[in-house]
CSV table of C-alpha atoms and ligand atoms in Angstrom, one decimal:
chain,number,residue,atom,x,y,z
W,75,UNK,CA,0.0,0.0,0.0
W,76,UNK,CA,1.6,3.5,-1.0
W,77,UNK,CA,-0.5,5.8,-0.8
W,78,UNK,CA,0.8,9.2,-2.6
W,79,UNK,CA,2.9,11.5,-0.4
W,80,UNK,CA,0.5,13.5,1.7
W,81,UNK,CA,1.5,16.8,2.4
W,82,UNK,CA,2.3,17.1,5.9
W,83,UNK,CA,2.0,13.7,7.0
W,84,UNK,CA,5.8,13.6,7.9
W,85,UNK,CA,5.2,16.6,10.3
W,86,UNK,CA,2.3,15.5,12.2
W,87,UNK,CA,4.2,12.3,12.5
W,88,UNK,CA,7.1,14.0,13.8
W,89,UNK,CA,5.1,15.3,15.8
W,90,UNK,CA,2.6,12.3,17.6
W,91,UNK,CA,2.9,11.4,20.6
W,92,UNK,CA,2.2,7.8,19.6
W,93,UNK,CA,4.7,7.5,17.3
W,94,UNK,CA,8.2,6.4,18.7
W,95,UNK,CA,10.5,8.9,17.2
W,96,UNK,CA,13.3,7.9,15.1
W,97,UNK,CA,15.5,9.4,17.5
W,98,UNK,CA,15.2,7.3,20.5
W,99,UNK,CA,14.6,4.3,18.6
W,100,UNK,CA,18.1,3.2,19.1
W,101,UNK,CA,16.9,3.5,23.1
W,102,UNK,CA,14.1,0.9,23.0
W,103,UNK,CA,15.7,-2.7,23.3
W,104,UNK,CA,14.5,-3.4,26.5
W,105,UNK,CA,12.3,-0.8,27.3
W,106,UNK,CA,9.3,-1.6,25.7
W,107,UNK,CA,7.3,-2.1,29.2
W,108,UNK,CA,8.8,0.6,31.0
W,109,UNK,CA,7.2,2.9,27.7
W,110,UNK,CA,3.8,1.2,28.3
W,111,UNK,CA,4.2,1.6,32.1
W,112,UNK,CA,2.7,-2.1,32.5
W,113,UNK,CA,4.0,-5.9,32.7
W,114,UNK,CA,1.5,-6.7,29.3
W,115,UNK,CA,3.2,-8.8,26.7
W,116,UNK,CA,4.1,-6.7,23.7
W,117,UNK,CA,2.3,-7.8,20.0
W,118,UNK,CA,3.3,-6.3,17.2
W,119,UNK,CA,2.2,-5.9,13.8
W,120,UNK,CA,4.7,-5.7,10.8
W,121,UNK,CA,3.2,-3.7,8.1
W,122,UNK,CA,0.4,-2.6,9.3
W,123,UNK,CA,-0.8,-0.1,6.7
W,124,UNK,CA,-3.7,2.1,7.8
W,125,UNK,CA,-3.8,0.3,11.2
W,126,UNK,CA,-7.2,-1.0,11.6
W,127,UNK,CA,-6.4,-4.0,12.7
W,128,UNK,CA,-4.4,-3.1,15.5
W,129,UNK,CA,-6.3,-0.1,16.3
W,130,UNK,CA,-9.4,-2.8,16.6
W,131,UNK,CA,-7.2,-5.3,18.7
W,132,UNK,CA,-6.1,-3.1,21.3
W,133,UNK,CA,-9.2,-2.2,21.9
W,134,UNK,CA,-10.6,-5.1,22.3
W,135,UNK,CA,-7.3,-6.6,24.6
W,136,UNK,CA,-6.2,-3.4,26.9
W,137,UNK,CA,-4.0,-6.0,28.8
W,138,UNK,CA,-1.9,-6.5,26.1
W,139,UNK,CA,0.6,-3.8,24.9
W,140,UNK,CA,0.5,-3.3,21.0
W,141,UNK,CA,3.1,-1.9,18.3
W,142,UNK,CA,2.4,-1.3,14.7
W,143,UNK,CA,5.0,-0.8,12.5
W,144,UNK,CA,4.8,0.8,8.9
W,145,UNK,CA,7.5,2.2,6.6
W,146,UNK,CA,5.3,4.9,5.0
W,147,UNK,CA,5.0,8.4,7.0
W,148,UNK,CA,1.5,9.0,4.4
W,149,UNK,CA,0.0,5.5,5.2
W,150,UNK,CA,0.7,5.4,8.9
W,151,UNK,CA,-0.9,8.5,9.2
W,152,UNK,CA,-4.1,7.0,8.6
W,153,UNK,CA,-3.5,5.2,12.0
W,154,UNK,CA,-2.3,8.5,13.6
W,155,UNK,CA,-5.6,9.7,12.5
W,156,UNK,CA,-7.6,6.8,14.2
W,157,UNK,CA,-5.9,7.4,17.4
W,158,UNK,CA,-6.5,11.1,17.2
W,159,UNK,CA,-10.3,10.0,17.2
W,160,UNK,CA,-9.7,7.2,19.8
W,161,UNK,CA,-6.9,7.2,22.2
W,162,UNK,CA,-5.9,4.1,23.4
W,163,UNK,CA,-3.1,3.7,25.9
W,164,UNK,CA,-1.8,0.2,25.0
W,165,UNK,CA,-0.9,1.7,21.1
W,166,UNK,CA,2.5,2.6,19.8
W,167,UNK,CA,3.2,3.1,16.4
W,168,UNK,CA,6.8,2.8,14.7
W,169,UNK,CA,7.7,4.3,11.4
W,170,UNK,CA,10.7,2.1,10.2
W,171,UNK,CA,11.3,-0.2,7.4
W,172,UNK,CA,11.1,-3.4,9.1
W,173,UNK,CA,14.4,-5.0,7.8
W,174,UNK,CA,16.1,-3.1,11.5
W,175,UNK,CA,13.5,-4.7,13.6
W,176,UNK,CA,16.1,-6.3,15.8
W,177,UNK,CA,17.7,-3.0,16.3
W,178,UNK,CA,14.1,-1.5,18.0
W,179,UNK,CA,13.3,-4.8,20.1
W,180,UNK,CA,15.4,-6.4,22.9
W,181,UNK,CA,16.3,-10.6,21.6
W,182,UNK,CA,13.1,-12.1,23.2
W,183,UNK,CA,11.4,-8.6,23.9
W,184,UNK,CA,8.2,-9.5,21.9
W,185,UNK,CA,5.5,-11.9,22.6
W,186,UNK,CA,3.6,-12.0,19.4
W,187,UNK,CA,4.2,-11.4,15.6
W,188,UNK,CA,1.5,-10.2,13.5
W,189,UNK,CA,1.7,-10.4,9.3
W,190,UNK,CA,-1.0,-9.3,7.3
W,191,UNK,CA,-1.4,-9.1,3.8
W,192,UNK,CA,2.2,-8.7,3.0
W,193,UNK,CA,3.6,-6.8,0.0
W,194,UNK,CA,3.8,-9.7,-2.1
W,195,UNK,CA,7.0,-9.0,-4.1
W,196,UNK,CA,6.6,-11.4,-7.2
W,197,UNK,CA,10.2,-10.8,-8.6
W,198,UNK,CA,12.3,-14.0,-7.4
W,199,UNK,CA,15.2,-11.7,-7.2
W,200,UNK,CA,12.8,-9.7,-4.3
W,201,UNK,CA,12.1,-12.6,-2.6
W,202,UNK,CA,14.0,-11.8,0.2
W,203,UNK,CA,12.2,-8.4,0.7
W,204,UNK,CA,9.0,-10.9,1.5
W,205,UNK,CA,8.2,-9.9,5.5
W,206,UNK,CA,7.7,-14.1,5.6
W,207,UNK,CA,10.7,-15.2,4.0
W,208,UNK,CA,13.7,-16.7,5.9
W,209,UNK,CA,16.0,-13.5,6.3
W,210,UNK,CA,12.5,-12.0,8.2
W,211,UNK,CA,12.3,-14.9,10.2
W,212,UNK,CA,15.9,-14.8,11.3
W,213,UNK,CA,15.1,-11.7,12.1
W,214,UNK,CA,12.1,-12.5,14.0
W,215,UNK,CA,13.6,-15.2,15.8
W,216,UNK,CA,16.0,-13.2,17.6
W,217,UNK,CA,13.1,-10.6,19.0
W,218,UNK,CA,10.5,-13.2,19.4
W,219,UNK,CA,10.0,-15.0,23.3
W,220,UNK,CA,10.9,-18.2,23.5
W,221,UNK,CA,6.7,-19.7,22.7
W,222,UNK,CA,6.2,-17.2,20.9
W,223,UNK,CA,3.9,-17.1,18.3
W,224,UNK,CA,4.0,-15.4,14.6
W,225,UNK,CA,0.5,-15.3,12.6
W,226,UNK,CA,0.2,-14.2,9.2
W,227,UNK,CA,-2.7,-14.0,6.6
W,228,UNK,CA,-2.8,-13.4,3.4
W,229,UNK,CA,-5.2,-13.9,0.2
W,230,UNK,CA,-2.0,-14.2,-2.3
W,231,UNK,CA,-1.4,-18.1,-2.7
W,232,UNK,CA,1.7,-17.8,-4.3
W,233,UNK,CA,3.0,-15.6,-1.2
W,234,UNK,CA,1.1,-18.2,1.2
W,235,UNK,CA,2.8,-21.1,-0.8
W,236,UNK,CA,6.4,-19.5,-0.7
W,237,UNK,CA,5.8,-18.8,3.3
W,238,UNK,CA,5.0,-22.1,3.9
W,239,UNK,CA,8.3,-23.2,2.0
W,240,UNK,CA,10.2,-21.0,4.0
W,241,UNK,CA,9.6,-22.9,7.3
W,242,UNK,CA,11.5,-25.8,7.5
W,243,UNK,CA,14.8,-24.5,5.9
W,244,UNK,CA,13.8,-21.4,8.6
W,245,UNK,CA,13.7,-23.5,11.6
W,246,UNK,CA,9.7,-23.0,12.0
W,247,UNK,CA,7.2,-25.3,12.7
W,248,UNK,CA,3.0,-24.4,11.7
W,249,UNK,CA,1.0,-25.2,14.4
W,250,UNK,CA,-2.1,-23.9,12.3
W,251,UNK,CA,-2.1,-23.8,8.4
W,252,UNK,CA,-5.7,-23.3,6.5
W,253,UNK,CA,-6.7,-22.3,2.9
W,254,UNK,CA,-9.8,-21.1,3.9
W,255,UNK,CA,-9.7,-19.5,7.3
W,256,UNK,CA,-12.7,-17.5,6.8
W,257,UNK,CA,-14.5,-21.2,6.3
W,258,UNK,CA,-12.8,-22.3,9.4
W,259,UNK,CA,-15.2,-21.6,12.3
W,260,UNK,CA,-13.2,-22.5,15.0
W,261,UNK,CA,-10.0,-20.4,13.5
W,262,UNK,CA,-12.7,-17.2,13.0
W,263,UNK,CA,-13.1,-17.4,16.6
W,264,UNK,CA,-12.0,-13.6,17.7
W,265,UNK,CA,-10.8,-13.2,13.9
W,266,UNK,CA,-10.4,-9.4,13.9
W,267,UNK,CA,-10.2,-8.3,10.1
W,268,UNK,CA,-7.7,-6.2,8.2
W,269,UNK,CA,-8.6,-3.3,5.3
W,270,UNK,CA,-7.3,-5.8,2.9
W,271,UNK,CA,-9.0,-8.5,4.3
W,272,UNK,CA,-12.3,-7.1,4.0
W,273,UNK,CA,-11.5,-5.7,0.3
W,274,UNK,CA,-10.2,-9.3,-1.0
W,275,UNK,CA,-12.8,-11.6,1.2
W,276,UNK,CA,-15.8,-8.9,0.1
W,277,UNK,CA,-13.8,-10.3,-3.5
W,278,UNK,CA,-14.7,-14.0,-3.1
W,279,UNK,CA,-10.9,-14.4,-2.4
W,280,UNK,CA,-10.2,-17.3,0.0
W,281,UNK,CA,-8.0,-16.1,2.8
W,282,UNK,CA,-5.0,-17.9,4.0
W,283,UNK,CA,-3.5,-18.0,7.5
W,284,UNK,CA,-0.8,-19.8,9.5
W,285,UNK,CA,0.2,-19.2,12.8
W,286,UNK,CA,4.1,-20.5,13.4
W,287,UNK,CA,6.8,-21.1,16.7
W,288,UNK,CA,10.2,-22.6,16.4
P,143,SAM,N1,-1.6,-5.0,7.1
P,143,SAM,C1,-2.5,-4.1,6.3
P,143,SAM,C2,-3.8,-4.8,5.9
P,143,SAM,O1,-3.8,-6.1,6.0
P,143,SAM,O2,-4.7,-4.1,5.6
P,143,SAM,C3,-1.8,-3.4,5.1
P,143,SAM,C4,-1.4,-4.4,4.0
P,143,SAM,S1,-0.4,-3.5,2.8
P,143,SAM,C5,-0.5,-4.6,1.4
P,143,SAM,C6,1.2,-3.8,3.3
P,143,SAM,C7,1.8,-2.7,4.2
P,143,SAM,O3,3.1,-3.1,4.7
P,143,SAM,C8,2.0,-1.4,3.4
P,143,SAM,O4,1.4,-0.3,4.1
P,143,SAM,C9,3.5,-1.2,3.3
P,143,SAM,O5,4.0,0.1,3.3
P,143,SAM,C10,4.0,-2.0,4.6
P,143,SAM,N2,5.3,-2.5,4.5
P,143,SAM,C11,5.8,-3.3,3.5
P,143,SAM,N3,7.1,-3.6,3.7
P,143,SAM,C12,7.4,-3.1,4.9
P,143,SAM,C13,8.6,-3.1,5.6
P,143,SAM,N4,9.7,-3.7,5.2
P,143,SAM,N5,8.6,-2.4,6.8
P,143,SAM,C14,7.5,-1.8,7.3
P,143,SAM,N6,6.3,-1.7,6.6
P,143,SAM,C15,6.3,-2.4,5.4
């Protein structure tokens, strides 16, 4: 999602209080709780484009901390926006290309990894720019708690079928895989939906979803 530059948008994200500012991001392995002010495991979402679906989830789980991370100052203010409208005190937002994720997050600082809808980069030469492919999940592996869990969804098979590849050679194991998790009442149980989940399911698209540990 790149939405064109708004004019502004890197102000008023310079200027948010919810957004963690470039410059002390080389202070926050570690200090993720003491930000929050709580003990609540920290969730993060990697790509999160407009931010509804974190927006939605913190809501909905105020004893869990959230962070959603976007690379585009004109997209993430759309979830700069939201908050502006509804302040929510477990939210943090991080504007950062996700590739220095373990430079943000202390090794086994986060509890949960959230995917959704990933850029699908179709060039093979790109695949390692894929936010599921093996370099990510090194990288997720260092930040992720030992248990920890990584969920991604996605309505792109041919991404789905590459981040299923990616596993074993990663070190990953799927303890939930489905083709069709919108036809999966049991795995729609507290399913909280994305933008692009509504655009492609309102499609007829099938969704696809795994949730992974090592
Ligand atoms: N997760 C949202 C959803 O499901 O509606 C947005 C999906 S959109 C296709 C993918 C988003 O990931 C875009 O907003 C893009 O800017 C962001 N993104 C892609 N690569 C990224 C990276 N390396 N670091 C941070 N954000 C990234």
């Amino acid at each position: 999602m790149r939405l064109r530059n708004i004019t502004g948008s890197r102000e008023v994200i310079a200027e948010s209080a919810w957004v963690v500012q470039e410059a002390i991001q080389p202070e926050c392995p570690g200090t993720w709780k003491k930000m929050f002010g709580n003990d609540s495991p920290i969730h993060i979402e990697i790509g999160m484009g407009k931010g509804k679906f974190i927006h939605t989830m913190a809501k909905e789980h105020p004893d869990v901390n959230y962070v959603g991370i976007e690379k585009y100052s004109s997209v993430l203010l759309r979830a700069v926006q939201k908050m502006e409208q509804e302040e929510l005190p477990n939210l943090k937002f991080l504007r950062m290309d996700a590739e220095d994720i373990a430079k943000v997050f202390a090794a086994g600082e986060v509890d949960r990894i959230y995917l959704n809808f990933s850029d699908p980069w179709p060039k093979d030469r790109h695949a390692r720019r894929r936010l599921p492919s093996r370099e990510y999940l090194a990288r997720y592996d260092i930040i992720l708690k030992k248990g920890g869990m990584l969920e991604f969804k996605t309505d792109n098979r041919a991404l789905f079928d590459f981040a299923v590849e990616e596993l074993e050679p990663a070190g990953w194991k799927a303890e939930v895989i489905t083709y069709d998790l919108h036809g999966d009442k049991a795995l729609m149980e507290g399913n909280v939906m994305t933008e692009y989940e509504e655009k492609f399911s309102g499609m007829g698209n099938p969704i696809c979803k795994y949730v992974i540990y090592r």
